[in-house]
Every structure is written in C-alpha cells, then in structure tokens.
Short mmCIF file of N, CA and C in Angstrom, two decimals:
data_model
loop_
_atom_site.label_atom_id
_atom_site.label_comp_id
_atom_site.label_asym_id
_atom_site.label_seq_id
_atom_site.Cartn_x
_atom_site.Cartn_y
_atom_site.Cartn_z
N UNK C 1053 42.68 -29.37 249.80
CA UNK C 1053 43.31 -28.86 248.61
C UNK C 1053 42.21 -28.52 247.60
N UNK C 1054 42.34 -27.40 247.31
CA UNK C 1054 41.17 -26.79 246.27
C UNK C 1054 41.58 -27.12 244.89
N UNK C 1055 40.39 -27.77 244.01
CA UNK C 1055 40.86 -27.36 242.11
C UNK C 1055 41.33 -26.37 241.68
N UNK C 1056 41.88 -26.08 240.22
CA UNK C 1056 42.28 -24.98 240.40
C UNK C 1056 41.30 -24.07 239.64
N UNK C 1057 41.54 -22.56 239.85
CA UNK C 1057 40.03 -21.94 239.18
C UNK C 1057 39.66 -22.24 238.04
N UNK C 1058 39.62 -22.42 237.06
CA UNK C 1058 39.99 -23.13 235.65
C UNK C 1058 38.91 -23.76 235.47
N UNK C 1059 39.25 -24.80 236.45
CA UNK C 1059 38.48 -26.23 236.54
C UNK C 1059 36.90 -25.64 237.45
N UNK C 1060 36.90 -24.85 238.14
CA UNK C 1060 35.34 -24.67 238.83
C UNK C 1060 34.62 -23.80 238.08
N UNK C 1061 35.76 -22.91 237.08
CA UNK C 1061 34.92 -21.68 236.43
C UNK C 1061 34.35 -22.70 235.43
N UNK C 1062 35.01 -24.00 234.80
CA UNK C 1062 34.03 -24.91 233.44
C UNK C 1062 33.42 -25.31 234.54
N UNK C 1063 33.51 -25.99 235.66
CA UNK C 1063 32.37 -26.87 236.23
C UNK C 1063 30.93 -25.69 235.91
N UNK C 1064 31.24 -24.63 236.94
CA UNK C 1064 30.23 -23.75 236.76
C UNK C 1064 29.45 -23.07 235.10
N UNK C 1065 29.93 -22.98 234.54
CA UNK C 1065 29.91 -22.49 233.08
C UNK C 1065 29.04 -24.12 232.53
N UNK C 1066 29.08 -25.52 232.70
CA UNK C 1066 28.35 -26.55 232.63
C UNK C 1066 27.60 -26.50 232.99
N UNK C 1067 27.43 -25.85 234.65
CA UNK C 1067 25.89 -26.50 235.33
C UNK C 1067 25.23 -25.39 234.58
N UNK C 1068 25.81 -24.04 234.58
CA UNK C 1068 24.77 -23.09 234.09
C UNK C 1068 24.11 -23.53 232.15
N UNK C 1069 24.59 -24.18 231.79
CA UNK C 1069 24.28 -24.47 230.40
C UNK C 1069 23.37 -25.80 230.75
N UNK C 1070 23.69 -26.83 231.65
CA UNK C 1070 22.59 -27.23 232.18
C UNK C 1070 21.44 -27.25 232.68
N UNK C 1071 21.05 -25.93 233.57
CA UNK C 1071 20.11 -25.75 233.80
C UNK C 1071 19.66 -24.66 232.76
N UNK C 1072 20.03 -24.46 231.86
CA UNK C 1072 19.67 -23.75 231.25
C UNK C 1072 18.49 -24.65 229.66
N UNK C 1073 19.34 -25.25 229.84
CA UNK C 1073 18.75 -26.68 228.92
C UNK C 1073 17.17 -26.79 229.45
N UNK C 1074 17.82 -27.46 230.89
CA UNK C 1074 16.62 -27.98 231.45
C UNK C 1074 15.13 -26.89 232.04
N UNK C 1075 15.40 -25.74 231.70
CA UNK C 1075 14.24 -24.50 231.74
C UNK C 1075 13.76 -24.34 230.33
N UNK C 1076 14.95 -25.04 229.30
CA UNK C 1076 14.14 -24.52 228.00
C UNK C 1076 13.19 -25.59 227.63
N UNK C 1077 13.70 -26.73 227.76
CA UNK C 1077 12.79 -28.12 227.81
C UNK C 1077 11.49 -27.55 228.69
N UNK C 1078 11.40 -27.86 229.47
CA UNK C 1078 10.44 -27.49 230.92
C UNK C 1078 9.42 -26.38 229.85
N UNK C 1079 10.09 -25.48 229.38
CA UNK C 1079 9.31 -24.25 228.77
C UNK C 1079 8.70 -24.50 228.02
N UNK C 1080 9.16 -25.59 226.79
CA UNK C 1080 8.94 -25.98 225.71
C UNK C 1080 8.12 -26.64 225.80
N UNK C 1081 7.73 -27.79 227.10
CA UNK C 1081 7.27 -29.18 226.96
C UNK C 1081 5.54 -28.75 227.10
N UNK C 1082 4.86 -29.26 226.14
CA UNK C 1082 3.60 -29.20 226.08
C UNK C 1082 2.89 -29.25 226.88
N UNK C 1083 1.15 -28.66 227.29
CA UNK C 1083 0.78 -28.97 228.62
C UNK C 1083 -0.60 -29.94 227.83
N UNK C 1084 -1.07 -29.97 228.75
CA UNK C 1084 -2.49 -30.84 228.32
C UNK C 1084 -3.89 -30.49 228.94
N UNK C 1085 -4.54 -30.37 228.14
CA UNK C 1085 -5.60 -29.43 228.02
C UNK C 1085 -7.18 -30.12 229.23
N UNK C 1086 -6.78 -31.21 229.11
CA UNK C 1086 -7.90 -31.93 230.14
C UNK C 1086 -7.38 -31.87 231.64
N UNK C 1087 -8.33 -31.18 231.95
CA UNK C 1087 -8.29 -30.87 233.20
C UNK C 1087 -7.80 -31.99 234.64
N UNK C 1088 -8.33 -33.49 233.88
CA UNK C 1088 -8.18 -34.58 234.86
C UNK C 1088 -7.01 -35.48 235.03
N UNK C 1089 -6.17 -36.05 235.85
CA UNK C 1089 -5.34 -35.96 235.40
C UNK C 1089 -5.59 -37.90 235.27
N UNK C 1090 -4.53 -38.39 234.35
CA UNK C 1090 -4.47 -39.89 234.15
C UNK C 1090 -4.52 -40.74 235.18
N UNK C 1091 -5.33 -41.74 235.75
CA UNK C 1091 -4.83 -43.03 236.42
C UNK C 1091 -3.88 -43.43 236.72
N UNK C 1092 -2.61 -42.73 237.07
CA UNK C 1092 -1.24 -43.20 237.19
C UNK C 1092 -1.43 -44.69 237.56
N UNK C 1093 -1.70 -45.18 238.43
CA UNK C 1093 -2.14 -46.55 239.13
C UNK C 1093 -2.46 -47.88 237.94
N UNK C 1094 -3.08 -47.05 237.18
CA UNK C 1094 -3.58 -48.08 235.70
C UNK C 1094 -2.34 -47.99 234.86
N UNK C 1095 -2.21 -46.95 234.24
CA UNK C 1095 -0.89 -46.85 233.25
C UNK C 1095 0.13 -47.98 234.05
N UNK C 1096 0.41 -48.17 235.16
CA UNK C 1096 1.35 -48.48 235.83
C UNK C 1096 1.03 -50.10 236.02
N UNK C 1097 -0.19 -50.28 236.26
CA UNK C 1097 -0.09 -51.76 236.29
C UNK C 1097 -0.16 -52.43 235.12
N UNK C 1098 -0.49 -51.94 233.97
CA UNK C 1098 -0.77 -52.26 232.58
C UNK C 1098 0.59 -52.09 232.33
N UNK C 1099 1.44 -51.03 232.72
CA UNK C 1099 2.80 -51.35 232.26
C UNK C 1099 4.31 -52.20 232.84
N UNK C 1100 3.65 -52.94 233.71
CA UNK C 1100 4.14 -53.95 234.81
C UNK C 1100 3.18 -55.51 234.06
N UNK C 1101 2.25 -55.48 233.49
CA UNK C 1101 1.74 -56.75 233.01
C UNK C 1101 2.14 -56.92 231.45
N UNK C 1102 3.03 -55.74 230.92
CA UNK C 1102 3.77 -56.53 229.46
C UNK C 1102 4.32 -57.29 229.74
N UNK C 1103 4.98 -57.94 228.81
CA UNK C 1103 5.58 -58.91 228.47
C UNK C 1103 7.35 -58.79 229.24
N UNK C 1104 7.63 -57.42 228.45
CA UNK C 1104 9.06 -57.06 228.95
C UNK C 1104 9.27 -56.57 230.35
N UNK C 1105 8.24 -56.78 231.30
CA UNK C 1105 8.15 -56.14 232.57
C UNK C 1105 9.00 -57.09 233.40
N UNK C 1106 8.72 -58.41 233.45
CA UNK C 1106 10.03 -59.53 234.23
C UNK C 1106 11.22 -59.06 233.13
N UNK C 1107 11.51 -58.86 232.33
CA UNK C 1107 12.72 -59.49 231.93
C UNK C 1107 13.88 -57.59 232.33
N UNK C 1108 12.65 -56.56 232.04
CA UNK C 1108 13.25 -55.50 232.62
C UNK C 1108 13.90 -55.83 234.42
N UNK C 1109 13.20 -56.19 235.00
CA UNK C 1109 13.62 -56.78 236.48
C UNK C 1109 14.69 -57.38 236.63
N UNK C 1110 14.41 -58.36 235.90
CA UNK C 1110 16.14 -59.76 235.78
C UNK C 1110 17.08 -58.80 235.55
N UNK C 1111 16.72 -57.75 234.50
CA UNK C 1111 18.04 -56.79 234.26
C UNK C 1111 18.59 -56.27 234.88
N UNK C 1112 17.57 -55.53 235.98
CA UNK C 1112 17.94 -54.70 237.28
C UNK C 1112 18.83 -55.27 238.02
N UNK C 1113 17.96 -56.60 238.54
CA UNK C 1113 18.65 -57.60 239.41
C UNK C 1113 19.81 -57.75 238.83
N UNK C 1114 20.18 -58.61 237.80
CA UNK C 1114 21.18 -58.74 237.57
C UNK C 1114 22.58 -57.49 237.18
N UNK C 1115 22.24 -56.70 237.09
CA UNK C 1115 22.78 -55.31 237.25
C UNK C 1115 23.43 -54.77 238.39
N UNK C 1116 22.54 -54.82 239.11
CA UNK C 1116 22.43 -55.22 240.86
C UNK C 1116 23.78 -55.56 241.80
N UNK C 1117 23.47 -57.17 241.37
CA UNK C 1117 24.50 -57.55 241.57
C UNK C 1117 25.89 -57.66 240.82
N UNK C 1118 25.94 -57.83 239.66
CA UNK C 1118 27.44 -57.40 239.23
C UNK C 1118 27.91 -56.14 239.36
N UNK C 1119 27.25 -55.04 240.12
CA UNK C 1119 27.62 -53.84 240.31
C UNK C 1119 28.29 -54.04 242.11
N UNK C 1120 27.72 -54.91 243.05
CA UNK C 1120 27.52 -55.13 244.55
C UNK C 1120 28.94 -56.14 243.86
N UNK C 1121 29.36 -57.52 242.60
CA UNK C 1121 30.13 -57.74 243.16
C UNK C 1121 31.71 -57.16 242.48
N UNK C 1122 31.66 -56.19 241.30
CA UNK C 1122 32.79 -55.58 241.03
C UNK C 1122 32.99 -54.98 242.09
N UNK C 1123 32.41 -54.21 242.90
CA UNK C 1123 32.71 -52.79 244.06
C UNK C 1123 33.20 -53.79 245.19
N UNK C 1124 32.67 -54.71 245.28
CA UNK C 1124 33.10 -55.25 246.92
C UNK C 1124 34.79 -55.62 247.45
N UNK C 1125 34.75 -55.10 248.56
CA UNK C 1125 35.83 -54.97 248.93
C UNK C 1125 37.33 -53.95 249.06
N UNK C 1126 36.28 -52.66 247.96
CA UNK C 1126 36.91 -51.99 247.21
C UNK C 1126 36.89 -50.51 248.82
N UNK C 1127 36.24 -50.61 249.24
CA UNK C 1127 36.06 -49.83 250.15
C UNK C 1127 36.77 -49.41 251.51
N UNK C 1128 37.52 -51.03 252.00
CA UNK C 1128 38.18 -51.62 252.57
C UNK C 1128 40.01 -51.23 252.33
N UNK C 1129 40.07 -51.17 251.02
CA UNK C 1129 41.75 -50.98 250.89
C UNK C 1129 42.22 -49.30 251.04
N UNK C 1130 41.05 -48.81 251.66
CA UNK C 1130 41.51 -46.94 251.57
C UNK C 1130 41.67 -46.62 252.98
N UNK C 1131 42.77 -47.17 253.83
CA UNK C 1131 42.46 -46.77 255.33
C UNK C 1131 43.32 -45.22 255.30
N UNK C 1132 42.56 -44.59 256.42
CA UNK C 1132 43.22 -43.49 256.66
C UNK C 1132 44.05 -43.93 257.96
N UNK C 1133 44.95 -44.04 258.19
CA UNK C 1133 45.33 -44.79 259.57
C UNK C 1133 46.68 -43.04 259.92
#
C-alpha cells in the first residue's frame, strides 16, 4: 500500500531543503590554510584523558541499556502467521 502523493511530494520537498542546507553549510564552512593536517590520534587521546571522558561512557552505557531494555521483547509480539 503506497502513501498518498501529498505525503511523498513533502517527504521529497524536505529532503530537497535538506540537502540543500547541507551544500550551503559544506560551502560556507571555512577551509584551513596549513597544508598539514592535525594529529587526529593526539586530539583524540587528549580528548579521551579529560575528566568527562568516563562519565561520557557511563552515559552511553547506560543509554545502552535502557534502550536494549524498553525495546525487548517488543519484536516478538508482531507475528505474521
């Protein structure tokens, strides 16, 4: 069963204002003039040894799982029989 046109002509009419966004950003966004590019590797471990770097994790984790245990089981009650 198809939406009705209505509904795909806004879906479509969204993505196009979306990507349209996201080319003007992209266009807009500054470049940088040094040729070399950053240490990703450093930025990254320096930003894994703050302070808020465990407690960002616990968040995940715990995110994690109250997401694994609202959904569970939920998958189970849709049989196509």
């Amino acid at each position: 069963m198809l939406p009705e046109p209505g509904t795909l002509v806004a879906v479509a009419i969204g993505a196009g204002f979306g990507a349209a966004l996201l080319l003007l950003i992209s266009a807009l966004r500054p470049t940088s003039s040094d040729p070399s590019p950053p240490a990703r590797w450093r930025i990254s471990l320096q930003r894994a040894r703050t302070s808020i770097g465990p407690l960002r994790l616990a968040a995940a984790i715990g995110v994690g799982v109250l997401v694994l245990v609202l959904t569970r089981g939920r998958g189970r009650s849709h049989r196509f029989d």
